Coordinates of C-alpha atoms in Angstrom, one line a residue:
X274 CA -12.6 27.3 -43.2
X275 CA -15.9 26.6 -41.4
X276 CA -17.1 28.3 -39.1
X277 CA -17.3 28.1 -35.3
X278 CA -21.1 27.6 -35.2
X279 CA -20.9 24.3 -37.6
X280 CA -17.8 23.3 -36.0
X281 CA -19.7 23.2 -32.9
X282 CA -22.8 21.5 -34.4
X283 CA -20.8 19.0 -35.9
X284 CA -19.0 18.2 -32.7
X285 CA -22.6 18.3 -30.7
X286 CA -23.8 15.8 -33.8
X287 CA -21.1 13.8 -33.4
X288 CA -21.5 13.6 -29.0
X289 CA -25.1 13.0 -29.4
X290 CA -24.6 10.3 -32.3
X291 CA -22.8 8.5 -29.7
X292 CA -24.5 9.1 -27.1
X293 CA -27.6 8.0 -28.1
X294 CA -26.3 5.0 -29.8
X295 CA -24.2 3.9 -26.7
X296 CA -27.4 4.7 -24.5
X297 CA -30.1 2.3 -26.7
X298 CA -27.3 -0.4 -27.5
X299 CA -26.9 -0.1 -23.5
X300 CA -30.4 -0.2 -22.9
X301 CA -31.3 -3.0 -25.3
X302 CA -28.5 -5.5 -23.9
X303 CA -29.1 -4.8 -20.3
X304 CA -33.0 -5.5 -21.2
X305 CA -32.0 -8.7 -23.2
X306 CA -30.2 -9.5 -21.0
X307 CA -32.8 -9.4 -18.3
X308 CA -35.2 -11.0 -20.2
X309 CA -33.2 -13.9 -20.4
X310 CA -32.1 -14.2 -16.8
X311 CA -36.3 -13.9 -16.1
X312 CA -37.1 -16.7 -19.0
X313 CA -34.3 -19.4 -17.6
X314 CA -35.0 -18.6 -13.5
X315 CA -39.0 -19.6 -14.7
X316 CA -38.0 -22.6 -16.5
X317 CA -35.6 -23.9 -14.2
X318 CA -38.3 -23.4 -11.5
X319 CA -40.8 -25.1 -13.7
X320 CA -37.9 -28.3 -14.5
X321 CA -37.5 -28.7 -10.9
X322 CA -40.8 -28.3 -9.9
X323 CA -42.2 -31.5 -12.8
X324 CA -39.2 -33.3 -11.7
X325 CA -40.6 -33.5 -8.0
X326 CA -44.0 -33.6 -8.6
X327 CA -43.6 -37.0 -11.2
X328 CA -45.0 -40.2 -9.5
X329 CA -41.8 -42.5 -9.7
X330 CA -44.6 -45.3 -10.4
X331 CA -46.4 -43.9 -12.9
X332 CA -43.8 -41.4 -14.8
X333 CA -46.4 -39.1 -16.6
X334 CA -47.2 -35.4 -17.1
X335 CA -50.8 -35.6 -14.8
X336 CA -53.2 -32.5 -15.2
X337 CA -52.7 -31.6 -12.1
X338 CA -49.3 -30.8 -12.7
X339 CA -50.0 -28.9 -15.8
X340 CA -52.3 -26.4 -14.2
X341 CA -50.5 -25.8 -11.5
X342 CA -47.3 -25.0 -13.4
X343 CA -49.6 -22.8 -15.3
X344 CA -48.6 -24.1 -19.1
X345 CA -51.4 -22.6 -20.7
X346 CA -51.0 -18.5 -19.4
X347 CA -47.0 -19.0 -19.4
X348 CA -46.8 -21.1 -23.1
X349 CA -44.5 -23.4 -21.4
X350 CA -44.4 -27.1 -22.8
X351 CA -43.5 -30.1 -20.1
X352 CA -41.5 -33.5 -21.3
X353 CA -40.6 -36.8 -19.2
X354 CA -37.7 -38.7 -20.5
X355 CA -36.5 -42.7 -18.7
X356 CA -33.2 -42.7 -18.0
X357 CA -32.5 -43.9 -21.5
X358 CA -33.5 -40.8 -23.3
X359 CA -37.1 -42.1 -24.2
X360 CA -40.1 -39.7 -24.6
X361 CA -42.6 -41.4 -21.3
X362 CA -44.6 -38.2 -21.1
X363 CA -45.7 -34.7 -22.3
X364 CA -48.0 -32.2 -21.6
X365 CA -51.0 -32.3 -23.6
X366 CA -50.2 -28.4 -25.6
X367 CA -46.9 -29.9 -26.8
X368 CA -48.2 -31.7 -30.4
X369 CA -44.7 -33.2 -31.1
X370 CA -41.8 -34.1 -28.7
X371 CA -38.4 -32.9 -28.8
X372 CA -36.0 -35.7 -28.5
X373 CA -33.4 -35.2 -25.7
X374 CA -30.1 -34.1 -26.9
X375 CA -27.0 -36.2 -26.0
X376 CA -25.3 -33.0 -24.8
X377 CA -28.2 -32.9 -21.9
X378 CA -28.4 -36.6 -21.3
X379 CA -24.3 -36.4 -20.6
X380 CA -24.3 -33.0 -18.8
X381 CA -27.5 -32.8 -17.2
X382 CA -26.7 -35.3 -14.3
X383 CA -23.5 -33.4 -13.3
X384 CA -25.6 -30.1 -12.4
X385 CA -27.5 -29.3 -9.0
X386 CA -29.9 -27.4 -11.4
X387 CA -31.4 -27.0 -14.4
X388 CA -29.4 -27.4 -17.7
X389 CA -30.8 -24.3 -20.0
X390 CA -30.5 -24.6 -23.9
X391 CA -32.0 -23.3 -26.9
X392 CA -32.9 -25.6 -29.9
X393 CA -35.4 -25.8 -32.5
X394 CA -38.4 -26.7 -32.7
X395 CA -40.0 -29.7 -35.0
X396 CA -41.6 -26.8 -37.0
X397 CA -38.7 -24.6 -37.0
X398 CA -39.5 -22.1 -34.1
X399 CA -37.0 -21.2 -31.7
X400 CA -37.1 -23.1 -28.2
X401 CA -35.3 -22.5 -25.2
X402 CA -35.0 -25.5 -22.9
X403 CA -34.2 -26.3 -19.3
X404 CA -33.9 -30.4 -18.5
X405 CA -33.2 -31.1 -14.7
X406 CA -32.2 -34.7 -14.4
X407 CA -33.6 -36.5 -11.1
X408 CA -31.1 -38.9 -9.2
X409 CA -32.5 -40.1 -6.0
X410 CA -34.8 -43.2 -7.1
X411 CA -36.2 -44.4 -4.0
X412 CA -34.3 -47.3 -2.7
X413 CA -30.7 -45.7 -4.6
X414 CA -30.8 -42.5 -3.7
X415 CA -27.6 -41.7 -6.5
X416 CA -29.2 -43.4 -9.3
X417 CA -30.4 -41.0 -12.0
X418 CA -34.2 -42.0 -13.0
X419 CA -35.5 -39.1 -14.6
X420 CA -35.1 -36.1 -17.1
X421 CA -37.7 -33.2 -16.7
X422 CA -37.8 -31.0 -18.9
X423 CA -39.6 -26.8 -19.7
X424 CA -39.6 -25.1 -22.5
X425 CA -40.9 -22.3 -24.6
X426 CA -41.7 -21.0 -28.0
X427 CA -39.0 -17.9 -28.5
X428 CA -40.6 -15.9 -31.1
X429 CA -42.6 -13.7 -28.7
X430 CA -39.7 -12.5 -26.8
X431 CA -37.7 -12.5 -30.3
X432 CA -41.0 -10.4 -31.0
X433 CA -41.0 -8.3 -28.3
X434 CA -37.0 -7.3 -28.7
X435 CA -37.9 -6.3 -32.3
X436 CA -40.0 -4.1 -31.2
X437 CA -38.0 -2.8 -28.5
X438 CA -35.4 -2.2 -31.2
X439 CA -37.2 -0.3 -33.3
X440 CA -38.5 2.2 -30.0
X441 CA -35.0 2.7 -29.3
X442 CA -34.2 3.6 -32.9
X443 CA -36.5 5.8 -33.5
X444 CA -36.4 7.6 -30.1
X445 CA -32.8 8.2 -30.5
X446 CA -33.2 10.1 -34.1
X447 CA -36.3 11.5 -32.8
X448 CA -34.0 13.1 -29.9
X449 CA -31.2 13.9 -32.0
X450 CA -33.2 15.4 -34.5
X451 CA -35.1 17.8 -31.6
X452 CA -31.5 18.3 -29.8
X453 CA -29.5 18.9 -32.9
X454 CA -32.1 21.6 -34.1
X455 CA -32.2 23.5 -30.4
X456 CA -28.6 23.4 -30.3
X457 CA -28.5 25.0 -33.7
X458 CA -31.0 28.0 -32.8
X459 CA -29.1 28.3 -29.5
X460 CA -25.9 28.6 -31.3
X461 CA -27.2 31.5 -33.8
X462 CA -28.9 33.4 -30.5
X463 CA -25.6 33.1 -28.6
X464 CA -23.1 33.7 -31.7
X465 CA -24.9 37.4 -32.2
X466 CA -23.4 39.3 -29.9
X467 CA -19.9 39.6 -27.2
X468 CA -23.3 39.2 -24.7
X469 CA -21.8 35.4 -23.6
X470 CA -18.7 37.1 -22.2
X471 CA -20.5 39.4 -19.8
X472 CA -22.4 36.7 -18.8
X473 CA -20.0 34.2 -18.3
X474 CA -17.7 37.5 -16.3
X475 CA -20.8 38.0 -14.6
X476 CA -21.4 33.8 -13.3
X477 CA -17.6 33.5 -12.4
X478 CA -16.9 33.4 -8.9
X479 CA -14.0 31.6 -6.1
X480 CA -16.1 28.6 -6.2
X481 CA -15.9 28.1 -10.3
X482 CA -12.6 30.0 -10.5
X483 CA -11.1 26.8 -11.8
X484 CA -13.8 26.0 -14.3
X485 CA -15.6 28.8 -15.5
X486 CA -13.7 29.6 -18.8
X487 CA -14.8 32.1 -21.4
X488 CA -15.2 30.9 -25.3
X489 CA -12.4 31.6 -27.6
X490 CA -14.4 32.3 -31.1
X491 CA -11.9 32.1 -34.0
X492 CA -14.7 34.3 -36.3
X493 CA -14.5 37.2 -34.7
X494 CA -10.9 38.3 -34.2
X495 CA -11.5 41.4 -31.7
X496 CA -14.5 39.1 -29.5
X497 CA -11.2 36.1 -29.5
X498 CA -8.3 38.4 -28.3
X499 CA -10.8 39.7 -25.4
X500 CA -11.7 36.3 -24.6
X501 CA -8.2 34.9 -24.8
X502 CA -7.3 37.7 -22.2
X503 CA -9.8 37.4 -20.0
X504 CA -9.0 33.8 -20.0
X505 CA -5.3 34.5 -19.0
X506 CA -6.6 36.6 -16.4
X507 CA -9.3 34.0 -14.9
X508 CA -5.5 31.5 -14.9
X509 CA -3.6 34.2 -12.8
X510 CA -7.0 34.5 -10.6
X511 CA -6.9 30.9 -9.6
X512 CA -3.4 30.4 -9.5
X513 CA -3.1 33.1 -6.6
X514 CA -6.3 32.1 -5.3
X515 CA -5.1 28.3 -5.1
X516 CA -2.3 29.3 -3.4
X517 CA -4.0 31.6 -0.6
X518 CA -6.2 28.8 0.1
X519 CA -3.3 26.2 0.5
X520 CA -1.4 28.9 2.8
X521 CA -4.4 29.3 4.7
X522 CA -5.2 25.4 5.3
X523 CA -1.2 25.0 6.6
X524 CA -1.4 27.8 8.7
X525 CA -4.8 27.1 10.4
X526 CA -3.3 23.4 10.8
X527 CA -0.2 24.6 12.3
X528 CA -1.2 27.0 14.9
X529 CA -4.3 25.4 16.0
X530 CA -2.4 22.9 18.6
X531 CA -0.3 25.6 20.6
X532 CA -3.1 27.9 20.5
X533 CA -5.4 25.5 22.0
X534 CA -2.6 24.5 24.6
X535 CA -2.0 28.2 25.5
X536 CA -6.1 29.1 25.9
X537 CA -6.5 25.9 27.8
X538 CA -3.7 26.1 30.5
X539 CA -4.6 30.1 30.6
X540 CA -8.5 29.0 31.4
X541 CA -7.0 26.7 33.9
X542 CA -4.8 29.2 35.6
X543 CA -7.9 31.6 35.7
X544 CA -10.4 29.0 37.8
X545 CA -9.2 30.0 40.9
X546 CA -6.1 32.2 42.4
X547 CA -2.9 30.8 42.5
X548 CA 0.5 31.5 44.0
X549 CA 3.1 33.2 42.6
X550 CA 5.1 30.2 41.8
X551 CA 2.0 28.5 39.8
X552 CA 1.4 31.8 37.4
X553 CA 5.3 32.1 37.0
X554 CA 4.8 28.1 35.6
X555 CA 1.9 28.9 33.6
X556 CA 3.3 32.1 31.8
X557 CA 6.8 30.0 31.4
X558 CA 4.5 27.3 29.9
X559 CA 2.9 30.2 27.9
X560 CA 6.0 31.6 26.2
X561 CA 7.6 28.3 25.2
X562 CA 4.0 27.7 23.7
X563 CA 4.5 31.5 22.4
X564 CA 7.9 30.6 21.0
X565 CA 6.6 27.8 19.4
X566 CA 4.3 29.7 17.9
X567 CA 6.8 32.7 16.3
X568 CA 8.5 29.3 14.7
X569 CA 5.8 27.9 13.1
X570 CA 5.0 31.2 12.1
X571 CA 8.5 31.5 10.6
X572 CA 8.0 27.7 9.5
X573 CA 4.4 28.8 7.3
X574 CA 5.9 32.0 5.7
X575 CA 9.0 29.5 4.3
X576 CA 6.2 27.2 3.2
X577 CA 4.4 29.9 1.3
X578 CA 7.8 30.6 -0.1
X579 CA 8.7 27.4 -1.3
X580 CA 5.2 27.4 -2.5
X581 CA 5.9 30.7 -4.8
X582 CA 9.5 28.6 -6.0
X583 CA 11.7 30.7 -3.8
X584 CA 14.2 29.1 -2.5
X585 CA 14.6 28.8 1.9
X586 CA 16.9 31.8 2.8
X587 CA 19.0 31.1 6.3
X588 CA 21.2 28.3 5.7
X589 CA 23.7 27.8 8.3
X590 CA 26.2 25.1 10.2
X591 CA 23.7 22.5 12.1
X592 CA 23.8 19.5 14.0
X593 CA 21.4 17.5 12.6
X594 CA 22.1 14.9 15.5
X595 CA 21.3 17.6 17.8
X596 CA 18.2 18.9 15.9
X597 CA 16.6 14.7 16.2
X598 CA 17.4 14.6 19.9
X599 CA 15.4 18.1 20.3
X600 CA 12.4 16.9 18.8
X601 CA 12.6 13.8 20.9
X602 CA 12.5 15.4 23.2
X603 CA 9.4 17.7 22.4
X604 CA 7.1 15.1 21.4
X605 CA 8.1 13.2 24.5
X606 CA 5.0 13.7 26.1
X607 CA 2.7 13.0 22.8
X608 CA 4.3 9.6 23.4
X609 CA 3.9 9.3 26.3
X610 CA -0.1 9.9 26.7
X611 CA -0.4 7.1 23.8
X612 CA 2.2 5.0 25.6
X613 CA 4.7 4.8 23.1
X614 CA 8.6 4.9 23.4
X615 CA 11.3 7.4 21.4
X616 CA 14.8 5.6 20.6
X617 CA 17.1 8.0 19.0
X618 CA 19.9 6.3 17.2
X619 CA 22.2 9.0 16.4
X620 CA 26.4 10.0 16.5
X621 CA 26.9 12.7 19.2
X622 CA 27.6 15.1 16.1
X623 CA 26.3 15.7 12.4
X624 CA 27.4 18.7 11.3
X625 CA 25.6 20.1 8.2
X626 CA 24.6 23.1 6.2
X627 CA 20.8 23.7 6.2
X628 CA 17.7 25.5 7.4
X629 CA 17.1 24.9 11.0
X630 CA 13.4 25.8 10.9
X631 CA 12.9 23.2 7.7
X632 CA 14.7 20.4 9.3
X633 CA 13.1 21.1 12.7
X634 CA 10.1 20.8 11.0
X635 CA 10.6 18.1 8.7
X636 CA 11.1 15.5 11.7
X637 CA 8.9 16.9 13.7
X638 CA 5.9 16.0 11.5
X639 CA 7.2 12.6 10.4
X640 CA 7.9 11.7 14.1
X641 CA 4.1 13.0 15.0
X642 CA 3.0 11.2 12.5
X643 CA 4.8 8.3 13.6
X644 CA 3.3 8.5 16.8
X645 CA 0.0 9.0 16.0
X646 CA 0.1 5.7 13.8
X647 CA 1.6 3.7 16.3
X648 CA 0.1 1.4 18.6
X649 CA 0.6 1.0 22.2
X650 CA 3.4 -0.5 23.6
X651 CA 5.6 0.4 20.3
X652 CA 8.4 2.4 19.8
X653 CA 9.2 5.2 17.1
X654 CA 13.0 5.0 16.1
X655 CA 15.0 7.9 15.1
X656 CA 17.8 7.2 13.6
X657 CA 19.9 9.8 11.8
X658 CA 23.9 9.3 10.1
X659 CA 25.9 9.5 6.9
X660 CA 25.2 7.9 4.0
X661 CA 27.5 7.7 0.7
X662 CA 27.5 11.4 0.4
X663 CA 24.8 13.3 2.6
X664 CA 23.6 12.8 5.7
X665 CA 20.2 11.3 6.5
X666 CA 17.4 11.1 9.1
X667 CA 15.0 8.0 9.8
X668 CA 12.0 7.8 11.5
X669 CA 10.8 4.1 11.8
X670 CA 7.5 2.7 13.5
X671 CA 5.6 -0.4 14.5
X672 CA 1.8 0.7 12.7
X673 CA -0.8 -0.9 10.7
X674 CA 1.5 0.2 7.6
X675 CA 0.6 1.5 4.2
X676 CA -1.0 -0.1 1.8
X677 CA 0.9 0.4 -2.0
X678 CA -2.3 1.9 -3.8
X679 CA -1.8 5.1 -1.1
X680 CA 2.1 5.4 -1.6
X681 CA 1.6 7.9 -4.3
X682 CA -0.8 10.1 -3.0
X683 CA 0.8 10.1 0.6
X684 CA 2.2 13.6 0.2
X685 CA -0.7 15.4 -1.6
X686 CA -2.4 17.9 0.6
X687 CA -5.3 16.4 2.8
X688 CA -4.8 13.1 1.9
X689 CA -5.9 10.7 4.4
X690 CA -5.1 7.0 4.5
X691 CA -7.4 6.4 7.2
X692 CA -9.7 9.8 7.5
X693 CA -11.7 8.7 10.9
X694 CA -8.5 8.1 12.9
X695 CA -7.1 11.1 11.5
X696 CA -9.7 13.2 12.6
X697 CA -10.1 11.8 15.8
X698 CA -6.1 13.0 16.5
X699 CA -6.6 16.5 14.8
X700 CA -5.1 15.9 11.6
X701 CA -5.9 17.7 8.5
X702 CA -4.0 15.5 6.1
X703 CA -1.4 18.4 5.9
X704 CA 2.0 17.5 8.0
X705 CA 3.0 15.2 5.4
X706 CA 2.8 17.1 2.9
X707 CA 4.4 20.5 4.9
X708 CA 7.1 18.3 5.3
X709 CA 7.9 17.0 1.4
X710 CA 7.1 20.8 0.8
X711 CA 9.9 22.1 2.9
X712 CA 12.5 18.8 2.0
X713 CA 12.0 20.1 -1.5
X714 CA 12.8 23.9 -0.9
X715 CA 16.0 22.5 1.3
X716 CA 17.1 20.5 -2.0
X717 CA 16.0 17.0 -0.1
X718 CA 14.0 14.8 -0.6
X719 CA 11.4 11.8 1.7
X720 CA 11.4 8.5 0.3
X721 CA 8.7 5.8 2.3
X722 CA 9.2 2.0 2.9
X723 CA 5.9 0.8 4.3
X724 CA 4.3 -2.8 4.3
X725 CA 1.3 -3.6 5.5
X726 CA 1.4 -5.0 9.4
X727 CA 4.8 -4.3 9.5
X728 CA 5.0 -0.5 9.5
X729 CA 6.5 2.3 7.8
X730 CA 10.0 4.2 7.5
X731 CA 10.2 7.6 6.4
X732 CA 13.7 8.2 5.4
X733 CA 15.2 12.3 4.4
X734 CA 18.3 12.1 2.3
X735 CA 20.4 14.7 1.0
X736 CA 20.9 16.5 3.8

């Protein structure tokens, strides 16, 4: 059996094997690859730029043109050919001509630019060619004229990527070489002592919780069991801790809107004495705010309950058409400040068996959300009945809809389709997913019909 400290070599070997192979096959394409694109955007400039500069009259590669296309510093070569393929000019460094292909004499007049190919050379060497034919003969402006051609010699870029090749190589084993041997002497130094579990004890804190795992060595039996506990431990840690911090988010979500209600009509009350009559309306505002509060209290405590797979306690005989009309009716002005309408669409009765503070809560965040999401001038429709076995609620609005890619992550905790506008209204990306939480612990469950333009429907069934 080896041991961990060539186990762990090998695997580190076999990283950086790939690694560094990925990275210098990465590099040496990508630089190809550039070269390339560099060569053929210089000799299409150059194709171009002989086929405007040619003297219709007198169809020849002048000096001129040769020195200011810069042949000799670049290496470039420069060919005329008539319109029937024959050689009427070349620049004076190009010994031989290159016959034009029929390939380029058929395609070359169907392309706005330059037609790029590689052939060889009349001594063998690698050429890469771009022909531009010409088409606007003065007096036809759509008959074709004139082929121009540029090209180079490729056996100093061949050259050059040879060499390239062989710095990649070799820096690659030169790095594995120096990485593999540091990994091995920090693998004896750390494989000497249980040191590497006090330190990794001593680096773990709430903000690694989730990551910061200590090593489970299989050569020392005692060093593994202590490790494998602590380990168990750390899970326990961040399972409570994960939980604390998702019953802290819902509950600072939840009570931030009726606090802020109660301190702001409390500061208002306080500006300037009142009568009687006004502080009787404030504190009668306050305690429905108050009440409020106790059941969204009630509502966060189930939440951390279902959270911890208990089950929601008080069921008892409801009216779940009863329940819809009450939150109407609460979120009545909500809709009203962003001008939209509630229609309830309900039977007078539907009795049920169920938690009061889940269900209140359920359609109270889809209905806010509903609102929230929905233009003005719309209307949110709640619509609650039977269906084949259980009862069901509806909540239907006129928004910008959802598209399918966020469907499945509509529920998750501070998921935000559109972050900006949720933050503008408050949200935190959490009364959707309060309410699947609590349709879950109540044995229901929210299914979501949304298009695009069209809006969405949030439907609870089993009820």
């Amino acid at each position: 059996m080896k041991s961990a400290r060539v186990r762990l070599l090998i695997g580190v070997g076999l990283v950086l094997a790939i690694a560094l192979g990925a990275f210098a096959t990465l590099t040496y394409l990508l630089t190809e690859r550039r070269v390339d694109a560099d060569l053929d955007a210089l000799l299409r400039t150059r194709a171009f730029a002989l086929a405007r500069l040619v003297d219709p009259n007198r169809m020849r590669v002048q000096p001129y043109i040769e020195q200011g296309l810069e042949l000799e510093r670049g290496g470039f070569f420069l060919q005329l050919f008539d319109v029937n393929g024959q050689l009427v000019g070349k620049s004076e460094n190009l010994t031989e001509a290159i016959p034009l292909s029929d390939a380029t004499k058929r395609i070359a007049p169907n392309r706005t630019e330059a037609l790029i190919e590689d052939r060889v050379g009349p001594r063998g060497e690698p050429l890469r060619i771009a022909t531009f034919a010409r088409v606007d003969r003065p007096g036809n402006p759509h008959e074709l004229w004139l082929f121009a051609q540029a090209a180079v010699s490729l056996q100093q870029r061949n050259a050059q990527l040879r060499t390239l090749r062989l710095w990649l190589g070799g820096g690659a084993l030169a790095t594995f070489v120096i990485a593999l041997g540091v990994s091995w002497l920090l693998v004896n130094q750390w494989q000497r002592s249980v040191a590497a579990v006090e330190r990794t004890a001593r680096e773990i804190s709430t903000q690694n919780l989730s990551r910061q795992r200590v090593f489970v060595s299989t050569d020392d039996a005692d060093l593994a069991r202590l490790a494998q506990a602590f380990n168990e431990l750390l899970d326990r840690l961040d399972a409570l801790h994960e939980t604390q911090q998702r019953f802290v988010a819902d509950a600072s979500h939840e009570l931030r809107t009726p606090l802020t209600i109660l301190r702001g009509e409390i500061e208002v009350a306080l500006r300037r004495p009142r009568t009687t009559a006004e502080y009787e309306s404030t504190l009668r505002s306050n305690l429905e705010e108050i009440k409020r509060l106790g059941r969204l209290v009630e509502n966060l405590l189930a939440l951390a309950r279902a959270d911890g797979g208990e089950a929601l306690p008080d069921r008892e005989e409801l009216d779940l058409a009863e329940i819809v009309r009450t939150i109407a009716g609460r979120l009545a002005p909500l809709a009203s400040t962003r001008e939209v309408e509630i229609a309830v669409e309900s039977p007078l009765t539907i009795p049920i068996m169920g938690s009061a503070l889940a269900l209140e809560r359920i359609v109270f965040n889809l209905t806010e959300n509903a609102i929230l999401h929905s233009p003005s001038g719309e209307t949110v429709t709640l619509h609650a009945g039977f269906g084949s076995d259980r009862a069901f609620v509806t909540v239907t609005d006129a928004g910008p809809g959802i598209a399918p890619e966020h469907l499945p992550h509509l529920f998750e905790r501070f998921f935000r389709v559109d972050a900006a506008r949720s933050r503008a209204d408050g949200g935190a990306g959490l009364g959707l997913a309060i309410a699947q939480v609590l349709a879950k612990a109540h044995g229901s469950r929210i299914e979501v019909a949304s298009e695009v333009g069209c809006g969405s429907t949030f439907t609870v069934r089993g009820l």
